[in-house]
Short mmCIF file of C-alpha atoms and ligand atoms in Angstrom, two decimals:
data_model
loop_
_atom_site.label_atom_id
_atom_site.label_comp_id
_atom_site.label_asym_id
_atom_site.label_seq_id
_atom_site.Cartn_x
_atom_site.Cartn_y
_atom_site.Cartn_z
CA MET A 286 105.95 -21.99 42.87
CA GLY A 287 105.56 -24.48 45.72
CA VAL A 288 102.51 -24.80 47.90
CA ASN A 289 104.38 -23.64 50.99
CA ILE A 290 105.47 -20.43 49.36
CA LEU A 291 101.92 -19.77 48.24
CA ALA A 292 100.70 -20.38 51.76
CA LEU A 293 103.29 -17.98 53.13
CA LEU A 294 102.43 -15.29 50.59
CA ALA A 295 98.80 -15.80 51.33
CA THR A 296 99.36 -14.57 54.85
CA LEU A 297 100.65 -11.25 53.53
CA PRO A 298 97.61 -9.61 51.96
CA LEU A 299 95.61 -9.57 55.15
CA CYS A 300 98.06 -8.74 57.95
CA ILE A 301 96.95 -5.14 58.28
CA ASN A 302 95.05 -5.63 61.51
CA ALA A 303 98.05 -7.22 63.12
CA ALA A 304 100.63 -4.69 61.97
CA PRO A 305 99.07 -1.51 60.62
CA ASN A 306 102.15 0.61 61.35
CA PHE A 307 104.23 -1.26 58.82
CA LEU A 308 101.96 -0.45 55.92
CA PRO A 309 102.13 2.50 53.54
CA ARG A 310 99.58 5.21 54.10
CA GLN A 311 96.08 4.71 52.91
CA SER A 312 94.46 7.47 50.84
CA SER A 313 91.83 7.89 48.18
CA GLN A 314 94.65 7.54 45.64
CA ASP A 315 95.37 3.95 46.65
CA THR A 316 91.94 2.85 47.87
CA ALA A 317 89.13 1.30 45.83
CA THR A 318 85.65 1.31 47.33
CA VAL A 319 82.62 -0.95 47.31
CA ASN A 320 79.20 0.25 48.48
CA LEU A 321 76.85 -2.58 49.43
CA THR A 322 73.87 -0.34 50.23
CA THR A 323 70.65 -1.56 48.62
CA GLY A 324 70.14 1.84 46.95
CA ALA A 325 73.55 1.52 45.26
CA ARG A 326 72.83 -1.78 43.48
CA ARG A 327 73.24 -1.79 39.70
CA GLY A 328 71.19 -4.73 38.41
CA ALA A 329 72.16 -8.29 37.56
CA PRO A 330 75.53 -8.81 35.87
CA GLN A 331 75.37 -9.54 32.14
CA ASN A 332 79.03 -10.38 31.59
CA LEU A 333 79.49 -7.19 29.61
CA ALA A 334 83.22 -7.84 29.11
CA ALA A 335 82.91 -11.43 27.82
CA GLY A 336 83.35 -10.74 24.11
CA VAL A 337 86.17 -12.02 21.91
CA LEU A 338 87.80 -10.67 18.75
CA TYR A 339 88.46 -13.58 16.32
CA GLY A 340 89.74 -16.56 18.37
CA ILE A 341 87.35 -19.16 16.88
CA PRO A 342 89.21 -21.82 14.83
CA ASP A 343 88.59 -22.35 11.12
CA ASP A 344 87.15 -25.71 12.16
CA PRO A 345 84.67 -24.29 14.65
CA THR A 346 84.24 -27.61 16.49
CA GLN A 347 87.94 -27.69 17.38
CA ILE A 348 87.68 -25.95 20.77
CA PRO A 349 85.32 -27.98 22.99
CA ASP A 350 82.06 -26.10 23.56
CA HIS A 351 82.38 -25.93 27.33
CA PHE A 352 85.22 -23.41 27.04
CA TYR A 353 82.82 -20.97 25.39
CA SER A 354 80.03 -21.55 27.88
CA ASP A 355 82.36 -21.58 30.91
CA MET A 356 83.66 -18.09 30.17
CA GLY A 357 80.22 -16.65 29.43
CA PHE A 358 81.14 -15.98 25.79
CA ASN A 359 78.50 -13.57 24.48
CA TYR A 360 80.01 -11.45 21.66
CA ALA A 361 82.11 -12.46 18.65
CA ARG A 362 83.83 -10.26 16.04
CA ILE A 363 84.92 -12.11 12.93
CA GLY A 364 85.80 -11.84 9.25
CA GLY A 365 88.57 -14.30 8.29
CA ALA A 366 91.45 -11.95 9.13
CA GLN A 367 94.96 -13.06 8.13
CA MET A 368 93.76 -16.01 6.06
CA GLU A 369 96.02 -16.84 3.14
CA ALA A 370 93.01 -16.43 0.87
CA GLY A 371 92.92 -12.69 0.36
CA GLY A 372 89.21 -11.84 0.24
CA TRP A 373 87.30 -9.69 -2.30
CA VAL A 374 90.41 -7.79 -3.45
CA ASP A 375 91.80 -11.05 -4.87
CA GLY A 376 88.59 -12.25 -6.52
CA LEU A 377 85.41 -14.17 -5.84
CA GLU A 378 87.06 -17.47 -4.89
CA THR A 379 89.11 -15.90 -2.10
CA TYR A 380 86.12 -13.76 -1.10
CA TYR A 381 84.23 -17.00 -0.54
CA ALA A 382 87.07 -18.48 1.50
CA ARG A 383 86.74 -15.57 3.93
CA PHE A 384 82.96 -15.42 3.75
CA ASN A 385 82.71 -19.15 4.49
CA ASN A 386 85.09 -18.80 7.41
CA THR A 387 82.93 -15.99 8.74
CA ARG A 388 79.79 -18.08 8.24
CA ASP A 389 81.25 -21.08 10.11
CA ASN A 390 82.40 -18.85 12.98
CA TYR A 391 79.00 -17.12 13.02
CA PHE A 392 77.09 -20.37 13.57
CA GLN A 393 79.53 -21.49 16.25
CA ALA A 394 79.04 -18.19 18.11
CA ARG A 395 75.26 -18.32 17.74
CA LYS A 396 75.21 -21.73 19.45
CA PHE A 397 76.00 -19.83 22.65
CA GLY A 398 73.55 -17.03 21.91
CA ALA A 399 76.43 -14.66 21.24
CA LYS A 400 75.90 -11.56 19.13
CA VAL A 401 78.17 -11.50 16.10
CA ILE A 402 79.93 -8.44 14.74
CA ILE A 403 81.06 -8.99 11.18
CA LEU A 404 84.10 -7.22 9.82
CA PRO A 405 83.51 -6.30 6.16
CA HIS A 406 87.03 -4.85 5.89
CA ASP A 407 88.38 -8.37 6.54
CA ILE A 408 86.15 -10.11 4.02
CA TRP A 409 87.13 -7.36 1.56
CA GLY A 410 90.77 -8.23 2.34
CA THR A 411 92.53 -5.17 3.78
CA ASP A 412 95.39 -7.37 5.04
CA HIS A 413 96.12 -8.38 1.42
CA ALA A 414 95.64 -4.89 -0.03
CA ASN A 415 98.23 -2.14 -0.42
CA GLN A 416 98.55 1.42 -1.67
CA SER A 417 98.11 0.37 -5.30
CA SER A 418 94.99 -1.73 -4.71
CA ASN A 419 91.61 -0.42 -5.85
CA TRP A 420 90.11 0.96 -2.60
CA PRO A 421 86.39 1.71 -2.17
CA GLY A 422 85.57 4.99 -3.93
CA ASP A 423 88.91 5.52 -5.66
CA ASN A 424 88.62 8.32 -8.23
CA GLY A 425 85.00 8.75 -7.21
CA ASP A 426 84.08 5.33 -8.56
CA TRP A 427 82.12 3.19 -6.09
CA THR A 428 81.11 0.44 -8.51
CA ASP A 429 83.42 -2.22 -7.11
CA TYR A 430 82.45 -1.42 -3.50
CA ASP A 431 78.74 -1.44 -4.35
CA ASN A 432 79.22 -4.84 -5.98
CA TYR A 433 81.00 -6.02 -2.85
CA LEU A 434 78.18 -4.84 -0.57
CA ASN A 435 75.59 -6.48 -2.80
CA GLN A 436 77.54 -9.73 -2.82
CA LEU A 437 78.10 -9.72 0.94
CA ILE A 438 74.56 -8.73 1.89
CA GLY A 439 73.14 -11.28 -0.55
CA ASP A 440 75.29 -14.02 0.99
CA LEU A 441 74.38 -13.01 4.55
CA LYS A 442 70.71 -13.36 3.63
CA ALA A 443 71.13 -16.57 1.63
CA ASN A 444 72.99 -18.20 4.52
CA ASP A 445 70.48 -17.07 7.14
CA MET A 446 73.05 -15.00 9.02
CA LEU A 447 70.98 -11.99 10.03
CA ASP A 448 70.00 -12.98 13.58
CA GLY A 449 72.11 -11.31 16.24
CA LEU A 450 74.22 -9.63 13.54
CA VAL A 451 76.11 -6.37 13.98
CA TYR A 452 77.58 -4.81 10.83
CA ASP A 453 80.84 -3.05 11.75
CA THR A 454 81.13 -0.56 8.91
CA TRP A 455 84.93 -0.43 8.50
CA ASN A 456 87.56 -1.30 11.09
CA GLU A 457 90.14 1.29 12.21
CA PRO A 458 90.06 3.61 9.20
CA ASP A 459 92.19 5.94 11.36
CA GLY A 460 94.69 3.11 11.87
CA SER A 461 96.29 0.61 9.54
CA PHE A 462 93.17 -0.66 7.74
CA TRP A 463 92.48 2.27 5.43
CA ASP A 464 94.93 3.59 2.87
CA ARG A 465 92.94 6.56 1.58
CA SER A 466 91.79 9.96 2.82
CA GLN A 467 89.51 10.68 5.74
CA ALA A 468 87.03 12.28 3.31
CA GLN A 469 86.85 9.07 1.25
CA TYR A 470 86.22 7.10 4.45
CA LEU A 471 83.39 9.44 5.46
CA ASP A 472 81.82 8.85 2.04
CA LEU A 473 82.16 5.12 2.59
CA TRP A 474 80.40 5.50 5.95
CA SER A 475 77.33 7.22 4.54
CA ARG A 476 77.16 4.98 1.50
CA THR A 477 77.33 1.79 3.59
CA TYR A 478 74.84 3.03 6.17
CA ASN A 479 72.33 3.98 3.47
CA ARG A 480 72.80 0.69 1.60
CA ILE A 481 72.00 -1.31 4.74
CA ARG A 482 69.13 0.85 5.94
CA SER A 483 67.48 0.90 2.51
CA ASP A 484 67.08 -2.90 2.72
CA SER A 485 64.14 -3.81 4.96
CA ASP A 486 65.40 -7.41 5.30
CA LEU A 487 68.21 -5.91 7.39
CA ASN A 488 66.02 -3.96 9.79
CA GLY A 489 67.12 -6.17 12.68
CA VAL A 490 70.83 -5.83 11.89
CA LEU A 491 72.67 -3.32 14.05
CA ILE A 492 75.16 -0.94 12.45
CA SER A 493 78.26 -0.18 14.50
CA GLY A 494 81.17 2.21 14.18
CA PRO A 495 83.48 3.97 13.78
CA SER A 496 85.64 1.29 15.51
CA TYR A 497 88.52 3.74 15.53
CA ALA A 498 91.93 2.81 16.90
CA SER A 499 91.87 6.20 18.64
CA GLN A 500 89.59 7.18 21.51
CA PRO A 501 86.96 9.93 21.37
CA ASN A 502 88.42 13.37 21.88
CA THR A 503 87.30 16.84 20.78
CA GLY A 504 90.87 17.44 19.56
CA ASN A 505 90.84 14.48 17.15
CA ASP A 506 89.45 15.37 13.72
CA TRP A 507 88.75 11.74 12.78
CA TRP A 508 86.21 11.92 15.61
CA THR A 509 84.86 15.44 15.17
CA ASN A 510 84.52 15.16 11.38
CA TRP A 511 82.82 11.80 11.65
CA VAL A 512 80.37 13.04 14.28
CA GLN A 513 79.49 16.11 12.22
CA ARG A 514 79.03 13.98 9.11
CA ILE A 515 76.74 11.38 10.72
CA VAL A 516 74.59 14.14 12.22
CA ALA A 517 74.42 16.00 8.88
CA ASP A 518 73.61 12.81 6.89
CA ASN A 519 71.51 11.23 9.62
CA THR A 520 73.64 8.09 9.48
CA ILE A 521 74.03 7.55 13.23
CA PRO A 522 74.97 3.94 14.10
CA ASP A 523 73.07 1.78 16.57
CA GLN A 524 76.25 1.13 18.50
CA TYR A 525 79.17 3.52 19.05
CA THR A 526 82.47 1.66 18.99
CA TRP A 527 86.16 2.29 19.47
CA HIS A 528 89.30 0.54 20.68
CA ASP A 529 91.31 0.83 23.89
CA GLU A 530 94.68 -0.74 23.09
CA PRO A 531 95.89 1.00 25.12
CA GLY A 532 93.20 3.22 26.51
CA ASP A 533 91.02 3.73 29.55
CA VAL A 534 87.25 3.97 29.50
CA ALA A 535 87.42 6.16 32.62
CA ASN A 536 88.86 8.86 30.31
CA ASP A 537 86.86 7.93 27.22
CA VAL A 538 83.38 8.05 28.70
CA PRO A 539 83.39 11.71 29.82
CA ARG A 540 85.17 12.77 26.60
CA TRP A 541 82.58 10.97 24.50
CA ALA A 542 79.80 12.63 26.52
CA ASP A 543 81.39 16.02 25.74
CA ILE A 544 81.44 15.31 22.01
CA ARG A 545 77.87 14.04 22.05
CA SER A 546 76.56 17.11 23.81
CA GLN A 547 78.56 19.45 21.58
CA TYR A 548 77.12 17.92 18.39
CA ASN A 549 73.73 16.76 19.68
CA LEU A 550 74.25 13.08 19.18
CA PRO A 551 71.82 10.63 20.82
CA ASP A 552 72.94 8.32 23.60
CA ARG A 553 73.37 4.77 22.30
CA GLU A 554 75.02 1.56 23.42
CA ILE A 555 78.83 1.71 23.46
CA ASN A 556 80.96 -1.29 22.57
CA ILE A 557 84.72 -1.21 23.15
CA ASN A 558 85.03 -3.92 20.53
CA GLU A 559 88.79 -4.31 21.12
CA TYR A 560 90.12 -3.80 24.63
CA ALA A 561 93.48 -4.49 26.36
CA THR A 562 97.03 -4.59 25.04
CA PHE A 563 98.93 -7.88 24.98
CA ASN A 564 100.79 -7.11 28.22
CA GLN A 565 97.47 -6.28 29.89
CA GLN A 566 96.20 -9.74 28.91
CA ILE A 567 97.10 -11.30 32.25
CA SER A 568 94.79 -12.36 35.08
CA ALA A 569 95.17 -9.03 36.91
CA GLY A 570 94.52 -7.10 33.69
CA ALA A 571 91.37 -9.12 32.96
CA ALA A 572 89.96 -8.24 36.40
CA TRP A 573 90.89 -4.57 35.91
CA TRP A 574 89.18 -4.39 32.49
CA ILE A 575 86.08 -6.26 33.66
CA SER A 576 85.75 -3.85 36.60
CA ARG A 577 85.97 -0.76 34.42
CA LEU A 578 83.67 -1.95 31.62
CA GLU A 579 81.07 -3.02 34.19
CA ARG A 580 81.26 0.32 36.02
CA TYR A 581 80.36 2.27 32.87
CA ASN A 582 77.93 -0.36 31.51
CA LEU A 583 80.02 -0.80 28.37
CA ARG A 584 80.13 -3.89 26.21
CA GLY A 585 83.65 -5.07 25.52
CA LEU A 586 85.53 -7.58 23.37
CA ARG A 587 89.03 -8.73 24.15
CA GLY A 588 91.62 -7.53 21.66
CA ASN A 589 93.66 -10.23 19.96
CA TRP A 590 97.43 -10.04 19.56
CA LEU A 591 98.18 -13.43 18.02
CA SER A 592 99.15 -13.76 14.35
CA GLY A 593 98.27 -15.93 11.36
CA TRP A 594 95.97 -18.86 12.16
CA GLN A 595 96.70 -18.43 15.88
CA LEU A 596 94.66 -15.22 15.65
CA ARG A 597 91.73 -17.46 14.75
CA ASP A 598 92.21 -19.87 17.67
CA PHE A 599 92.61 -19.76 21.48
CA LEU A 600 89.61 -17.43 22.11
CA ALA A 601 91.88 -14.37 21.95
CA SER A 602 94.58 -15.68 24.30
CA LEU A 603 92.29 -17.30 26.86
CA LEU A 604 93.33 -20.87 26.02
CA THR A 605 96.37 -22.98 25.31
CA LYS A 606 96.67 -26.49 23.81
CA THR A 607 99.04 -29.43 23.83
CA ASP A 608 101.03 -28.06 20.88
CA THR A 609 100.32 -24.39 20.34
CA ASN A 610 102.02 -24.56 16.93
CA ASP A 611 99.68 -27.29 15.69
CA TYR A 612 96.93 -25.72 13.58
CA THR A 613 94.56 -28.66 14.11
CA GLY A 614 95.69 -29.33 17.67
CA THR A 615 93.85 -30.77 20.62
CA GLY A 616 94.18 -30.77 24.41
CA TYR A 617 92.82 -27.29 25.08
CA GLN A 618 93.17 -25.84 28.58
CA GLY A 619 92.37 -22.47 30.09
CA ASN A 620 95.09 -20.02 31.09
CA GLY A 621 95.03 -17.69 34.12
CA GLU A 622 92.79 -15.12 32.46
CA PHE A 623 90.34 -17.82 31.42
CA ASN A 624 89.76 -18.60 35.11
CA VAL A 625 88.98 -14.93 35.78
CA TYR A 626 86.27 -14.89 33.08
CA LYS A 627 84.93 -18.22 34.32
CA TYR A 628 84.61 -16.90 37.86
CA TYR A 629 83.08 -13.65 36.55
CA HIS A 630 80.50 -15.70 34.66
CA GLN A 631 79.79 -18.63 36.97
CA ASN A 632 80.29 -17.19 40.44
CA MET A 633 79.60 -13.47 40.27
CA THR A 634 75.82 -13.70 40.30
CA GLY A 635 73.19 -11.64 42.11
CA GLU A 636 73.32 -7.87 41.87
CA ARG A 637 76.18 -5.54 41.01
CA ALA A 638 77.29 -3.16 43.75
CA THR A 639 78.55 0.38 43.16
CA THR A 640 82.34 0.55 43.17
CA THR A 641 85.09 3.09 42.58
CA SER A 642 88.62 2.35 41.45
CA THR A 643 91.68 3.58 43.33
CA GLY A 644 92.22 7.29 42.62
CA ASP A 645 95.46 6.48 40.78
CA GLY A 646 93.48 4.16 38.48
CA VAL A 647 95.91 1.28 39.00
CA MET A 648 93.61 -1.09 40.91
CA ASP A 649 89.97 -1.71 40.21
CA VAL A 650 87.20 -3.85 41.69
CA PHE A 651 84.00 -5.46 40.46
CA THR A 652 81.54 -6.65 43.11
CA THR A 653 78.39 -8.73 43.22
CA VAL A 654 76.01 -9.36 46.10
CA GLY A 655 74.77 -12.93 45.69
CA SER A 656 72.26 -14.86 47.76
CA ASP A 657 75.12 -16.52 49.66
CA LYS A 658 78.17 -14.26 49.46
CA VAL A 659 79.62 -10.92 48.48
CA ARG A 660 82.34 -11.40 45.85
CA VAL A 661 84.93 -8.74 45.05
CA LEU A 662 87.04 -9.37 41.93
CA THR A 663 90.18 -7.24 42.00
CA GLY A 664 92.92 -6.44 39.51
CA VAL A 665 96.08 -4.33 39.74
CA LEU A 666 97.19 -3.26 36.26
CA ASN A 667 100.86 -4.00 35.51
CA GLN A 668 102.26 -2.62 38.77
CA GLN A 669 103.57 -3.91 42.06
CA GLY A 670 102.78 -2.31 45.40
CA THR A 671 100.07 -2.03 48.00
CA TRP A 672 96.52 -0.83 47.46
CA TYR A 673 93.41 -1.00 49.68
CA ILE A 674 89.76 -1.90 49.42
CA THR A 675 87.10 -0.30 51.63
CA ILE A 676 83.74 -2.05 51.68
CA SER A 677 80.92 0.00 53.20
CA GLY A 678 77.28 -0.75 53.92
CA LEU A 679 77.92 -4.14 55.53
CA SER A 680 74.65 -3.92 57.47
CA ALA A 681 72.80 -3.76 54.13
CA VAL A 682 73.77 -7.40 53.52
CA GLY A 683 72.66 -8.48 56.98
CA LEU A 684 75.99 -8.20 58.82
CA SER A 685 76.40 -6.26 62.04
CA SER A 686 77.93 -2.80 61.71
CA SER A 687 81.00 -3.82 63.72
CA GLY A 688 82.73 -7.08 64.54
CA THR A 689 85.01 -9.50 62.75
CA LEU A 690 84.57 -10.33 59.09
CA SER A 691 86.05 -13.56 57.70
CA ILE A 692 87.25 -12.97 54.15
CA GLN A 693 88.22 -15.80 51.82
CA THR A 694 90.96 -14.92 49.32
CA TRP A 695 91.30 -16.61 45.93
CA GLY A 696 94.38 -15.99 43.79
CA PHE A 697 93.95 -16.14 40.02
CA ASP A 698 97.50 -17.12 39.17
CA ASP A 699 98.86 -16.32 35.74
CA ALA A 700 101.34 -18.47 33.83
CA GLY A 701 101.56 -16.48 30.60
CA HIS A 702 99.39 -16.38 27.50
CA PHE A 703 99.98 -20.04 26.71
CA GLY A 704 100.37 -21.20 30.32
CA ALA A 705 97.65 -23.58 31.53
CA VAL A 706 96.23 -22.81 34.99
CA ALA A 707 93.73 -25.30 36.44
CA GLY A 708 91.81 -22.82 38.57
CA PRO A 709 92.15 -20.17 41.27
CA SER A 710 94.34 -20.98 44.28
CA ASP A 711 92.94 -20.89 47.79
CA ARG A 712 94.86 -18.21 49.70
CA GLY A 713 93.05 -18.75 52.97
CA VAL A 714 90.49 -17.12 55.22
CA TYR A 715 91.33 -14.19 57.50
CA GLY A 716 89.32 -12.40 60.14
CA HIS A 717 89.22 -8.58 59.92
CA GLN A 718 88.01 -6.45 62.75
CA TYR A 719 85.90 -3.54 61.64
CA ASP A 720 83.47 -0.94 62.87
CA GLY A 721 81.42 1.94 61.43
CA ASP A 722 79.69 -0.46 59.02
CA SER A 723 82.78 -0.72 56.80
CA VAL A 724 85.92 -2.80 56.51
CA THR A 725 89.27 -1.91 54.92
CA PHE A 726 91.99 -4.37 53.95
CA PRO A 727 95.15 -4.22 51.82
CA VAL A 728 96.00 -5.93 48.57
CA PHE A 729 99.69 -6.74 48.20
CA GLN A 730 100.75 -7.04 44.57
CA THR A 731 104.15 -8.60 45.17
CA SER A 732 106.76 -9.68 42.62
CA GLN A 733 105.73 -13.30 43.23
CA ASP A 734 102.14 -12.38 42.38
CA GLU A 735 102.90 -9.78 39.75
CA ASN A 736 100.11 -10.84 37.36
CA THR A 737 97.70 -12.44 39.83
CA ALA A 738 94.08 -11.25 40.09
CA TRP A 739 92.19 -11.62 43.38
CA ALA A 740 88.73 -12.48 44.56
CA PHE A 741 87.67 -11.68 48.11
CA GLU A 742 84.53 -13.40 49.34
CA PHE A 743 82.51 -13.33 52.53
CA ASP A 744 79.31 -15.03 53.62
CA ILE A 745 76.16 -12.97 54.11
C1 LIG B 120 76.45 4.27 49.34
O1 LIG B 120 75.37 4.48 48.46
C2 LIG B 120 74.28 5.15 49.07
C3 LIG B 120 73.12 5.13 48.07
O2 LIG B 120 73.53 5.70 46.87
C4 LIG B 120 74.73 6.55 49.47
O3 LIG B 120 73.67 7.23 50.11
C5 LIG B 120 75.91 6.42 50.44
O4 LIG B 120 76.41 7.71 50.73
C6 LIG B 120 77.02 5.60 49.84
N1 LIG B 120 78.06 5.35 50.81
C7 LIG B 120 79.31 5.73 50.65
C8 LIG B 120 80.26 5.40 51.74
O5 LIG B 120 79.68 6.33 49.65
C1 LIG B 121 81.99 -21.93 0.44
O1 LIG B 121 80.90 -22.71 0.92
C2 LIG B 121 80.05 -23.16 -0.12
C3 LIG B 121 78.81 -23.78 0.51
O2 LIG B 121 79.19 -24.71 1.48
C4 LIG B 121 80.81 -24.12 -1.03
O3 LIG B 121 79.98 -24.54 -2.08
C5 LIG B 121 82.03 -23.38 -1.59
O4 LIG B 121 82.82 -24.28 -2.34
C6 LIG B 121 82.86 -22.77 -0.48
N1 LIG B 121 83.88 -21.94 -1.11
C7 LIG B 121 85.11 -21.84 -0.63
C8 LIG B 121 86.05 -21.01 -1.42
O5 LIG B 121 85.45 -22.38 0.40
C1 LIG B 122 98.96 -5.02 -4.01
O1 LIG B 122 97.67 -5.61 -3.84
C2 LIG B 122 97.15 -6.18 -5.02
C3 LIG B 122 95.75 -6.69 -4.68
O2 LIG B 122 94.92 -5.61 -4.40
C4 LIG B 122 98.06 -7.30 -5.52
O3 LIG B 122 97.57 -7.80 -6.73
C5 LIG B 122 99.47 -6.76 -5.70
O4 LIG B 122 100.33 -7.83 -6.01
C6 LIG B 122 99.94 -6.09 -4.44
N1 LIG B 122 101.24 -5.45 -4.67
C7 LIG B 122 102.27 -5.61 -3.86
C8 LIG B 122 103.51 -4.86 -4.20
O5 LIG B 122 102.20 -6.32 -2.85
C1 LIG B 123 82.43 -21.05 41.38
O1 LIG B 123 81.23 -21.74 41.13
C2 LIG B 123 81.43 -23.08 40.70
C3 LIG B 123 80.09 -23.61 40.26
O2 LIG B 123 79.12 -23.45 41.28
C4 LIG B 123 82.03 -23.86 41.86
O3 LIG B 123 82.24 -25.19 41.48
C5 LIG B 123 83.38 -23.21 42.20
O4 LIG B 123 83.94 -23.83 43.33
C6 LIG B 123 83.22 -21.73 42.49
N1 LIG B 123 84.56 -21.14 42.55
C7 LIG B 123 84.96 -20.42 43.53
C8 LIG B 123 86.34 -19.91 43.45
O5 LIG B 123 84.25 -20.17 44.50
#
């Protein structure tokens, strides 16, 4: 796309004041809101959405460190998935191949202060197991699984891997990583929880779960049976986890609250430790997910849709390299989404404002009030059309309650999962007349900017 076309498109998003009659109707369905009032501030941003599933190469020095620090990388989830060496199910040698991979990834993640979720189902080798493998607890015999836990816990201690560690009991037992009954899984849960909590060396290690593929719902017996079991056995994890691929935390959060109140479960940190489908992994999707996770104060880790060794590279589709089929390759560059996370981390400082998404849920906004500017990151999820943003409480950031507001627009262009994008594009500055202490402007998600995320900034 040429510069002139970009410049022309850039004039579109902000023409409303000139030609309001040509625009579709504005309603709560298509309008997101930002409230800048001091009483509606939500604390300093902590980059809650900047976690990554796998994505760290087997040689952990391969991706230059600045890519991790630029994006605010703060949560890893690892276990040697899809390695040729099959893990515990294939014997101690292949167990160590996966354990060592996990160890090397762990120390790379810790360099950036990231918390590290380990995936025991990966080190065990679920991706090399099948129906006829010996699964934990088969025929009521837990000897092999107990040996596995002892081996793994012993190695975590011996390698000094307990700091910042989260033990993710078993991944997606309701999905494709468990080939036995729900009852056998629930036994595994209690057994694992009790093994970890009976070891005082592991007092600082968090236990997470159930990391289901499905979202909490009172109609889902994987959820209701698990909740009843952990209450009955007093094996409640430190962190509640599940996956949204697809999914929407705006639905999950109230449903989870319903289940918790029904079964008297305590409120604990939630981690959506896999979020976003592959087609949502575009710049606009990143901004949408960041906005939603931040609204509900949820931790989140990007899902990862690459395969084989590529799964363990590219920071879960945030990077590309000179030859993406070269296992040991060099020449890493960020893609469109990478620039969204970088802006989220480096530029969106200060305090978080209260926001609401559009009523139709298609567009969402995340906003910070910095010492210099207000910054509104915006993402439309996989749709084209026109949506609006209303920002109220302008006088709370020192602006007059009516006048003209100059808004700078940045476009976070997207060139595909492996498409390098140097940085956001400058889409110009436009003056909006406003009164009543609030300003409204449209966001045009055109076919030319199908996957683009936006940042709107103004000086305060
Ligand atoms: C903004 O937040 C304040 C403080 O919570 C609230 O009183 C006010 O009604 C909100 N404004 C809008 C437009 O929702
Ligand atoms: C794992 O790492 C240890 C310690 O560095 C090493 O002795 C061992 O050979 C490694 N095993 C495998 C299978 O890579
Ligand atoms: C099933 O998995 C076991 C390892 O648990 C392996 O030895 C066996 O070859 C696998 N069978 C098939 C049909 O893949
Ligand atoms: C974000 O902040 C960095 C570091 O201060 C700065 O170089 C960059 O220009 C800013 N980006 C935008 C889009 O404002």
